[in-house]
Amino acid sequence: MRPTTRNILGVAAAALVILASTGNTPANAADAPYDVLVFSKTAGFRHDSIPAGIQLIRDLGTANNFTVTATEDSNQFNATNLAQFEAVVFLNTTGDVLNATQQTAFENYIRTGGGYVGVHSASDTEYDWPFYGELVGAYFASHPAIQQATVRVENRAHAATAGLSPTWVRTDEWYNFRTNPRSSARVLSTLDESSYSGGGMGADHPHTWCKTLQGGRSFYTGSGHTQASYTEAGFRSLVLGGIRYAANRTRADCRAETGYTALYDGATTGWSQAGPGGFSNSNGTLTSSGGLGMLWYSTKEFRSYSLKLDWMMPGDDNSGVLVGFPASSDPNSAMSNGYEVQVDATDTADRTTGAVYGVKSADIAARDAALNPPGEWNTYELLVEGERLQVFLNGVKINDFTNTDPARSLTSGYIGIQNHGTGDDVSFRNIRIKELGGTAPRVGPITSATGKCVDVSGSSSADGAKIQLWSCHGGTNQQWTVNGNTLRASNKCMGVAGGGTANGGLVQLSTCNGSGAQNWTPGANGALVNSQSGRCLDANGGSSADGTQLIIWTCHGGTNQRWTLP
């Protein structure tokens, strides 16, 4: 196989994908040259569209820098011959087309990094070859008459579907499959069975998908029965993207995906803009403009989750995904109190694509191998578990970061996308999340044995704000988050003034710094013990009056040292 070469900002950026909706086939002449074998042998029904399919792939190769060898000779499936090709297309094959020796050669080809593309009746092939069944993803079961139907495009980050609209109405022969491939493949599009007659798979009817298998890549589409299919711009784009993926000329996250909830899939309900600039919203795509600002999902804080989203930058642009920040209308606060996973083609290692901005560089070699160039879509997964943040790019892990900054916490917070500034035009699609469960941070009042609440005087968030007793009223200045050994309000920590350890040290609010003066552990009889001093949180003078200053004092078990946490 010919080696792959990539130029992130050079000629590859010049060959931007032309969307199928324009009526043109995407041009990817900047791909490193490669070779494709088109195999169309039939041992059952023979489609009269096979010649049109071969001609389409030849045309695509001429325009996109790959050569095509078309054959129906199964003897070409040997190790020496297959090694010439980056991808093999099974074009409307049917029945048993390879003998046992040829099957073994093809299995080895896939296992060592080869690519497979299956078109239409490729799923009506080799029913008694388990490896092939796993490779194609699902076997054909039945089909109704040729008719018009609606295809719903579920993933528009893959090169095969990036140029399609969320819904695609076309005419073809629509396959039902014996099994649903969703558990082992990334479904790219489904059929809306309410739009035609004869569907047999129900509400989840996969139609096009991709997957990885034992070192190789697989792409399959159920479309391609009719001769007319091969003249359609959208279908031509679909086939080209599938070939480029199989040949490893474009990357995609083709891991199986289930259980995600859409946060953005065309509607911005639940999102709020912070700071200047904003995002346009068109065709299920958010595109940034102006700034520095942030569009954040203000409806809910998240903890322990997998966040996935697709993004594309047209050139040397700048944006990022923000996680783990407290509610704020100030994008700078979100960056200071949370973390940004960067999208930027050319900045320094700790501020380029895949980096946790200003904190930890991505694995640059892994990042470069997984990254699609400007003009093509990429997929991030940000996996947050406790204080650990793992970053996956197109299914490949490129960063693994654990927060140790006491002033920040990934255990709970909001998520957002950045609009960086004029000229930094980055687009986002299909933002979705899967919550993973785990122990939620405890949030609520801290109450004394006398029924009063621990209160930040005047609802202040300033360093040095007095922490006192006050009648409980449910206000935000009486809401405390138990975060590890810290007690937080307004994203600041309860601590002892000046880090003092003597009896009578004043308890106050201050910026979290990780010191023992801000650490509290449960003690006997409801006590809260300050780690640095070994003394207990105490209502001064044993008073229960509103405004009583909280201090530290030698632990004695009295009622003024008994507290109930959220």
XYZ file of C-alpha atoms in Angstrom:
566
model
C 0.000 0.000 0.000
C 1.189 3.497 -0.722
C 2.085 5.563 2.354
C -0.276 8.275 3.570
C 1.014 11.846 3.742
C -0.850 14.800 5.212
C -0.422 18.567 5.015
C -2.724 20.128 7.545
C -2.576 23.721 6.320
C -1.092 23.313 2.857
C -2.682 21.848 -0.218
C -5.177 19.828 1.812
C -6.767 23.009 3.099
C -7.121 24.245 -0.463
C -9.189 21.208 -1.395
C -12.193 22.076 0.735
C -15.136 19.734 0.422
C -17.814 21.031 -1.931
C -21.150 20.144 -0.397
C -23.348 17.693 -2.221
C -26.236 20.144 -2.019
C -24.448 22.288 -4.606
C -24.847 19.510 -7.141
C -21.102 18.911 -7.323
C -19.034 15.966 -6.189
C -16.560 16.799 -3.401
C -13.041 17.285 -4.715
C -10.206 15.779 -2.689
C -7.368 15.828 -5.211
C -4.998 16.738 -2.367
C -5.261 13.228 -0.915
C -2.047 11.251 -1.290
C -2.480 8.955 -4.324
C -3.994 5.578 -3.627
C -5.485 2.526 -5.337
C -8.953 1.022 -5.149
C -10.130 -2.426 -6.237
C -13.778 -2.638 -7.346
C -15.163 -6.173 -7.110
C -18.578 -6.887 -8.674
C -18.806 -10.680 -9.028
C -22.299 -12.113 -8.614
C -23.441 -15.633 -7.806
C -27.077 -14.612 -7.394
C -29.156 -11.678 -8.624
C -27.191 -9.369 -10.902
C -27.871 -5.629 -10.801
C -27.956 -3.837 -14.140
C -26.495 -0.786 -12.337
C -23.052 -2.397 -11.915
C -21.534 -0.761 -15.043
C -22.842 2.641 -13.884
C -21.312 2.021 -10.475
C -17.914 1.118 -11.922
C -17.961 4.222 -14.101
C -18.901 6.400 -11.121
C -15.960 5.123 -9.079
C -13.606 5.607 -12.029
C -14.839 9.199 -12.373
C -14.376 9.798 -8.674
C -10.864 8.411 -8.859
C -9.924 10.696 -11.732
C -11.138 13.741 -9.797
C -9.797 12.676 -6.405
C -6.359 11.178 -6.945
C -7.012 7.451 -6.789
C -6.731 4.773 -9.451
C -9.375 2.112 -9.987
C -9.040 -1.536 -10.931
C -12.386 -3.208 -11.675
C -12.648 -6.991 -11.625
C -14.945 -9.978 -11.277
C -12.025 -12.341 -10.959
C -11.952 -13.699 -7.422
C -8.401 -14.964 -7.999
C -7.262 -11.389 -7.411
C -7.982 -11.990 -3.726
C -4.485 -13.071 -2.772
C -2.004 -11.432 -0.414
C 0.306 -10.046 -3.103
C -2.427 -8.486 -5.201
C -4.499 -7.086 -2.317
C -1.437 -5.355 -0.893
C -1.585 -2.923 -3.831
C -4.912 -1.462 -2.712
C -5.893 0.878 0.096
C -9.579 -0.060 -0.247
C -11.714 -2.792 -1.815
C -15.266 -1.995 -2.933
C -17.821 -4.804 -3.032
C -20.150 -3.286 -5.646
C -23.510 -5.076 -5.731
C -21.939 -8.477 -5.206
C -24.305 -11.370 -4.445
C -23.954 -14.926 -3.195
C -20.755 -16.857 -2.512
C -18.039 -15.109 -4.499
C -14.794 -16.160 -2.743
C -13.435 -19.596 -1.876
C -11.862 -20.416 1.477
C -8.308 -19.454 0.427
C -9.477 -16.152 -1.015
C -11.499 -15.443 2.110
C -8.426 -15.963 4.288
C -6.399 -13.580 2.121
C -9.081 -10.901 2.438
C -9.393 -11.375 6.194
C -5.632 -10.867 6.549
C -5.837 -7.781 4.342
C -8.441 -6.204 6.649
C -6.601 -7.209 9.815
C -3.443 -5.487 8.583
C -5.193 -2.167 7.924
C -7.083 -2.580 4.662
C -10.391 -0.901 3.906
C -13.773 -2.278 2.802
C -16.688 -0.488 1.122
C -19.974 -2.336 0.648
C -22.602 -1.001 -1.733
C -26.236 -2.177 -1.654
C -26.280 -5.954 -2.254
C -22.826 -6.364 -0.762
C -24.953 -7.304 2.274
C -26.547 -10.078 0.157
C -23.179 -11.807 -0.090
C -21.268 -14.591 1.700
C -23.892 -15.587 4.279
C -21.778 -18.538 5.477
C -18.608 -16.516 6.129
C -18.821 -15.153 9.702
C -15.945 -12.695 9.239
C -17.681 -11.107 6.275
C -20.916 -10.792 8.212
C -19.048 -8.953 10.939
C -17.278 -6.776 8.369
C -20.359 -5.685 6.434
C -22.283 -5.178 9.685
C -25.628 -6.790 8.804
C -27.013 -9.171 6.211
C -29.873 -8.420 3.803
C -33.294 -9.789 4.754
C -35.882 -8.401 2.305
C -36.997 -5.329 0.383
C -40.217 -3.755 -0.866
C -40.719 -2.285 -4.342
C -38.542 0.601 -5.527
C -40.054 3.830 -4.220
C -39.309 7.227 -2.746
C -38.331 7.400 0.933
C -36.828 9.798 3.446
C -33.307 9.144 4.704
C -32.517 10.762 8.044
C -28.835 11.639 8.329
C -27.792 10.914 11.895
C -24.076 11.691 11.656
C -22.950 14.612 9.472
C -19.315 14.574 10.553
C -18.288 11.598 8.414
C -16.901 12.561 5.000
C -19.623 10.455 3.364
C -22.491 12.397 4.924
C -20.999 15.794 5.801
C -22.420 17.398 2.654
C -25.947 16.065 3.130
C -28.879 17.795 4.752
C -30.419 16.276 7.890
C -33.148 14.759 5.713
C -32.590 13.360 2.224
C -35.503 12.315 -0.002
C -34.612 9.963 -2.842
C -35.773 6.878 -4.726
C -34.133 3.468 -4.394
C -34.699 -0.113 -3.300
C -34.775 -0.024 0.499
C -33.271 -3.001 2.326
C -34.459 -4.541 5.567
C -31.643 -6.291 7.430
C -31.591 -9.457 9.519
C -30.036 -7.650 12.487
C -29.529 -4.080 13.619
C -25.844 -3.082 13.274
C -26.012 -0.246 15.802
C -24.363 -2.218 18.605
C -21.143 -2.677 16.601
C -21.084 0.219 14.117
C -21.589 3.984 14.014
C -24.855 4.510 12.201
C -24.617 7.428 9.765
C -28.167 7.425 8.407
C -31.475 5.692 8.973
C -34.676 5.176 6.993
C -37.923 6.830 8.066
C -40.307 3.915 7.652
C -43.298 6.259 7.840
C -42.202 7.772 4.515
C -42.561 4.577 2.432
C -44.239 1.152 2.417
C -42.578 -2.127 3.326
C -40.111 -1.188 6.027
C -39.502 -4.021 8.452
C -37.181 -2.738 11.158
C -39.319 -0.161 12.960
C -38.289 3.162 14.412
C -34.552 2.387 14.247
C -33.774 1.310 10.692
C -30.053 1.840 9.940
C -29.219 2.399 6.286
C -25.579 3.558 6.138
C -22.863 2.931 8.722
C -19.134 2.657 9.351
C -17.004 0.651 11.744
C -13.503 -0.548 12.517
C -12.589 -4.212 12.620
C -9.303 -5.814 13.643
C -7.134 -3.004 12.287
C -9.213 -2.270 9.189
C -12.082 0.049 8.311
C -15.531 -0.766 6.946
C -18.191 1.412 5.295
C -21.565 0.184 4.040
C -24.603 1.792 2.434
C -27.880 0.136 1.499
C -28.360 2.583 -1.371
C -27.284 1.893 -4.957
C -29.837 -0.424 -6.599
C -30.883 1.778 -9.488
C -28.804 3.075 -12.380
C -30.091 6.575 -11.593
C -28.497 6.423 -8.135
C -25.056 6.708 -9.658
C -25.850 10.039 -11.295
C -27.098 11.693 -8.082
C -24.749 14.249 -6.530
C -25.615 13.202 -2.975
C -25.025 9.520 -3.671
C -21.754 10.233 -5.476
C -20.611 12.238 -2.458
C -21.651 9.383 -0.163
C -19.620 6.819 -2.105
C -16.564 9.072 -2.298
C -16.610 9.716 1.447
C -16.942 6.001 2.121
C -13.984 5.198 -0.123
C -11.828 7.942 1.417
C -12.636 6.644 4.913
C -11.922 3.020 3.990
C -8.639 4.065 2.337
C -7.645 6.009 5.486
C -7.581 9.347 3.679
C -10.090 10.868 6.081
C -10.693 10.061 9.739
C -13.969 9.480 11.561
C -15.215 8.249 14.911
C -16.858 4.998 13.819
C -17.206 3.513 17.285
C -20.696 2.308 18.111
C -22.699 5.011 19.845
C -25.841 4.570 21.951
C -27.504 6.343 24.860
C -26.662 9.958 23.974
C -29.075 12.872 24.409
C -28.987 15.736 21.920
C -28.126 19.137 23.410
C -27.979 20.754 19.985
C -29.270 19.188 16.786
C -30.634 22.259 15.036
C -32.483 23.919 17.930
C -30.760 26.158 20.483
C -33.351 25.657 23.221
C -31.552 25.684 26.590
C -28.501 27.578 25.283
C -27.432 31.107 26.269
C -24.892 33.470 24.724
C -22.325 35.046 27.048
C -20.120 37.904 25.928
C -19.963 39.598 22.520
C -20.382 37.975 19.121
C -22.431 34.841 18.717
C -23.344 31.892 16.514
C -25.461 31.649 13.395
C -27.770 28.628 13.306
C -28.480 27.131 9.891
C -28.932 23.628 8.479
C -28.255 22.019 11.856
C -24.945 23.865 12.135
C -23.726 26.548 14.555
C -21.054 28.860 13.138
C -19.164 31.322 15.333
C -18.676 35.023 14.660
C -17.144 37.863 16.644
C -16.196 37.508 20.262
C -14.686 36.792 22.672
C -17.877 35.027 23.713
C -19.374 31.682 24.565
C -22.590 29.794 23.839
C -23.264 27.659 26.884
C -25.890 25.090 27.798
C -27.325 26.982 30.743
C -30.148 24.544 31.512
C -28.143 22.052 33.516
C -24.820 21.300 35.178
C -23.243 17.975 34.287
C -21.017 15.573 36.168
C -19.471 12.305 35.020
C -20.345 12.334 31.338
C -19.281 11.704 27.774
C -19.748 14.851 25.668
C -19.512 14.441 21.900
C -19.673 17.128 19.247
C -18.586 17.628 15.655
C -16.564 20.660 14.580
C -15.017 22.113 11.444
C -12.707 25.076 10.852
C -12.287 26.409 7.296
C -8.675 27.555 7.796
C -6.370 28.712 10.568
C -9.184 29.447 13.006
C -9.656 29.376 16.770
C -12.335 28.091 19.114
C -12.719 25.654 21.966
C -15.046 23.549 24.064
C -15.463 24.647 27.677
C -16.275 22.222 30.489
C -16.539 22.215 34.274
C -17.273 25.909 34.818
C -19.805 27.495 37.185
C -22.796 29.417 35.864
C -21.606 32.734 34.490
C -22.474 35.354 31.892
C -18.748 36.109 31.589
C -16.847 33.859 29.137
C -13.552 34.826 30.797
C -14.858 33.489 34.097
C -15.748 30.216 32.410
C -12.208 29.875 31.068
C -10.663 30.789 34.433
C -12.862 28.515 36.529
C -13.292 25.641 34.077
C -11.189 24.147 31.312
C -11.089 24.722 27.555
C -10.276 21.949 25.103
C -8.784 23.857 22.223
C -9.647 23.961 18.521
C -6.815 25.777 16.741
C -4.724 24.670 13.808
C -1.399 26.324 14.513
C -0.879 27.627 18.071
C 1.719 26.378 20.545
C 1.542 22.812 21.820
C -0.456 23.687 24.941
C -2.859 25.868 22.937
C -3.500 23.924 19.765
C -6.157 21.422 18.792
C -6.577 18.766 21.480
C -4.774 20.681 24.224
C -6.346 21.521 27.563
C -5.740 25.210 26.974
C -2.636 26.531 28.700
C -2.412 23.473 30.942
C -1.614 20.282 29.042
C -0.650 19.643 25.440
C -2.239 16.850 23.495
C -0.183 13.876 22.373
C 0.798 15.701 19.186
C 1.768 12.597 17.204
C -1.530 10.890 18.026
C -3.414 14.122 17.365
C -1.822 14.623 13.952
C -2.591 11.038 12.953
C -6.263 11.425 13.903
C -6.902 14.984 12.704
C -8.757 15.937 9.538
C -7.463 19.142 7.915
C -9.294 22.471 7.728
C -12.401 22.199 5.606
C -13.259 18.706 6.907
C -15.269 17.741 9.970
C -13.811 16.257 13.133
C -15.453 14.689 16.190
C -14.469 15.291 19.806
C -15.396 13.125 22.741
C -14.675 14.749 26.107
C -14.949 12.059 28.756
C -15.229 13.566 32.240
C -15.071 11.224 35.231
C -14.433 12.925 38.550
C -11.436 15.219 38.077
C -10.213 13.282 35.024
C -10.739 14.640 31.493
C -9.910 12.429 28.512
C -10.028 13.872 24.996
C -10.748 11.683 21.971
C -10.387 12.992 18.413
C -12.174 10.969 15.731
C -12.206 8.031 18.140
C -8.505 8.240 19.109
C -7.422 9.293 22.607
C -5.137 12.325 22.316
C -5.136 13.785 25.845
C -5.557 12.515 29.399
C -5.668 15.224 32.040
C -6.417 15.164 35.772
C -7.304 18.402 37.518
C -5.276 19.185 40.642
C -6.108 22.887 40.824
C -8.164 23.420 44.007
C -9.738 26.525 42.492
C -11.339 24.464 39.724
C -13.294 21.249 39.676
C -14.488 18.980 36.883
C -16.812 17.064 39.194
C -19.697 19.371 38.326
C -20.190 22.239 35.910
C -21.585 23.575 32.666
C -20.469 23.049 29.065
C -20.101 25.571 26.248
C -18.540 26.371 22.877
C -16.426 29.438 22.224
C -16.725 32.164 19.596
C -13.177 33.467 19.729
C -13.207 36.583 17.579
C -13.669 38.117 14.156
C -12.241 35.823 11.488
C -12.140 32.785 13.754
C -15.053 31.012 12.117
C -15.568 27.532 13.531
C -18.707 25.434 13.018
C -20.293 22.861 15.327
C -22.870 20.128 14.804
C -24.602 17.357 16.699
C -23.709 18.227 20.296
C -24.797 15.307 22.460
C -24.135 13.953 25.930
C -24.347 10.708 27.857
C -24.466 11.032 31.626
C -22.540 8.229 33.286
C -23.913 8.369 36.819
C -21.678 8.310 39.878
C -21.883 10.186 43.127
C -23.303 13.682 42.747
C -21.655 16.574 44.551
C -23.810 17.370 47.563
C -25.331 20.833 47.374
C -27.511 22.527 49.972
C -27.454 24.237 53.368
C -25.103 23.471 56.256
C -27.226 23.643 59.401
C -26.295 23.995 63.067
C -27.685 22.009 65.965
C -29.869 25.042 66.744
C -31.448 25.032 63.273
C -29.588 28.050 61.859
C -27.750 28.018 58.521
C -24.125 28.697 57.638
C -24.381 31.949 55.692
C -22.066 34.208 53.661
C -22.669 37.709 54.990
C -24.385 40.014 52.537
C -24.338 37.336 49.805
C -20.816 38.525 49.073
C -18.422 36.552 46.888
C -15.409 38.677 47.813
C -12.334 37.209 49.455
C -12.602 37.723 53.201
C -16.412 37.695 53.292
C -17.656 36.817 56.798
C -19.157 33.361 57.304
C -21.819 33.429 60.004
C -24.981 31.892 61.396
C -28.291 33.156 60.032
C -31.900 32.070 59.901
C -32.342 29.678 57.005
C -34.007 31.250 53.940
C -32.784 29.124 51.022
C -30.775 31.897 49.389
C -27.730 31.227 47.248
C -25.461 32.505 50.030
C -26.624 29.553 52.140
C -26.047 26.940 49.434
C -22.834 24.985 49.926
C -21.237 22.386 47.645
C -19.356 19.567 49.342
C -16.502 19.053 46.900
C -14.009 16.560 48.273
C -12.790 18.087 51.536
C -13.781 21.618 50.563
C -17.009 23.489 51.285
C -17.785 25.924 48.452
C -20.141 28.833 47.913
C -20.027 31.170 44.898
C -17.204 28.943 43.620
C -15.018 29.995 46.561
C -13.953 28.042 49.620
C -14.678 28.198 53.320
C -11.354 28.677 55.125
C -9.554 30.216 58.086
C -8.336 33.797 57.748
C -4.630 33.949 57.008
C -4.338 30.181 57.323
C -4.428 30.613 61.095
C -4.441 27.686 63.498
C -5.100 29.375 66.855
C -8.383 29.319 68.759
C -10.643 32.078 67.538
C -9.366 32.111 63.956
C -12.036 33.725 61.791
C -13.807 31.563 59.214
C -14.304 33.356 55.912
C -14.808 32.916 52.180
C -11.759 33.045 49.917
C -10.442 31.878 46.581
C -9.816 28.132 46.672
C -6.100 27.409 46.978
C -5.857 23.797 48.114
C -4.391 24.587 51.515
C -5.243 22.714 54.686
C -6.893 25.866 55.982
C -9.681 25.237 53.444
C -10.052 21.508 54.112
C -12.728 20.178 56.443
C -13.338 16.589 57.492
C -16.232 15.118 59.498
C -15.428 14.476 63.162
C -17.233 12.961 66.128
C -20.711 14.176 67.123
C -21.275 16.131 63.908
C -18.071 18.153 64.133
C -16.291 19.647 61.111
C -12.544 19.526 61.699
C -10.213 21.956 59.979
C -7.354 19.881 58.554
C -4.593 22.445 59.023
C -5.331 23.366 62.644
C -7.043 20.232 63.914
C -9.678 22.543 65.448
C -13.438 22.474 64.921
C -15.874 24.794 63.177
C -17.488 26.699 66.046
C -20.253 29.300 66.513
C -18.440 31.969 68.526
C -19.403 32.120 72.197
C -21.941 29.337 71.805
C -24.377 31.890 70.370
C -27.165 30.999 67.939
C -28.100 34.604 67.090
C -28.215 35.810 63.492
C -24.833 37.214 62.539
C -22.783 35.029 64.904
C -19.264 34.759 63.480
C -17.992 31.261 62.802
C -14.493 30.507 64.086
C -12.225 27.558 64.777
C -11.865 26.298 68.338
C -10.548 23.306 70.184
C -12.996 20.457 69.599
C -15.199 19.808 72.661
C -18.397 18.227 71.282
C -20.695 21.085 72.317
C -23.855 21.959 70.408
C -22.169 24.988 68.831
C -19.759 22.598 67.075
C -22.374 20.247 65.627
C -23.227 20.588 61.930
C -25.313 18.786 59.352
C -23.936 18.816 55.811
C -26.120 18.670 52.667
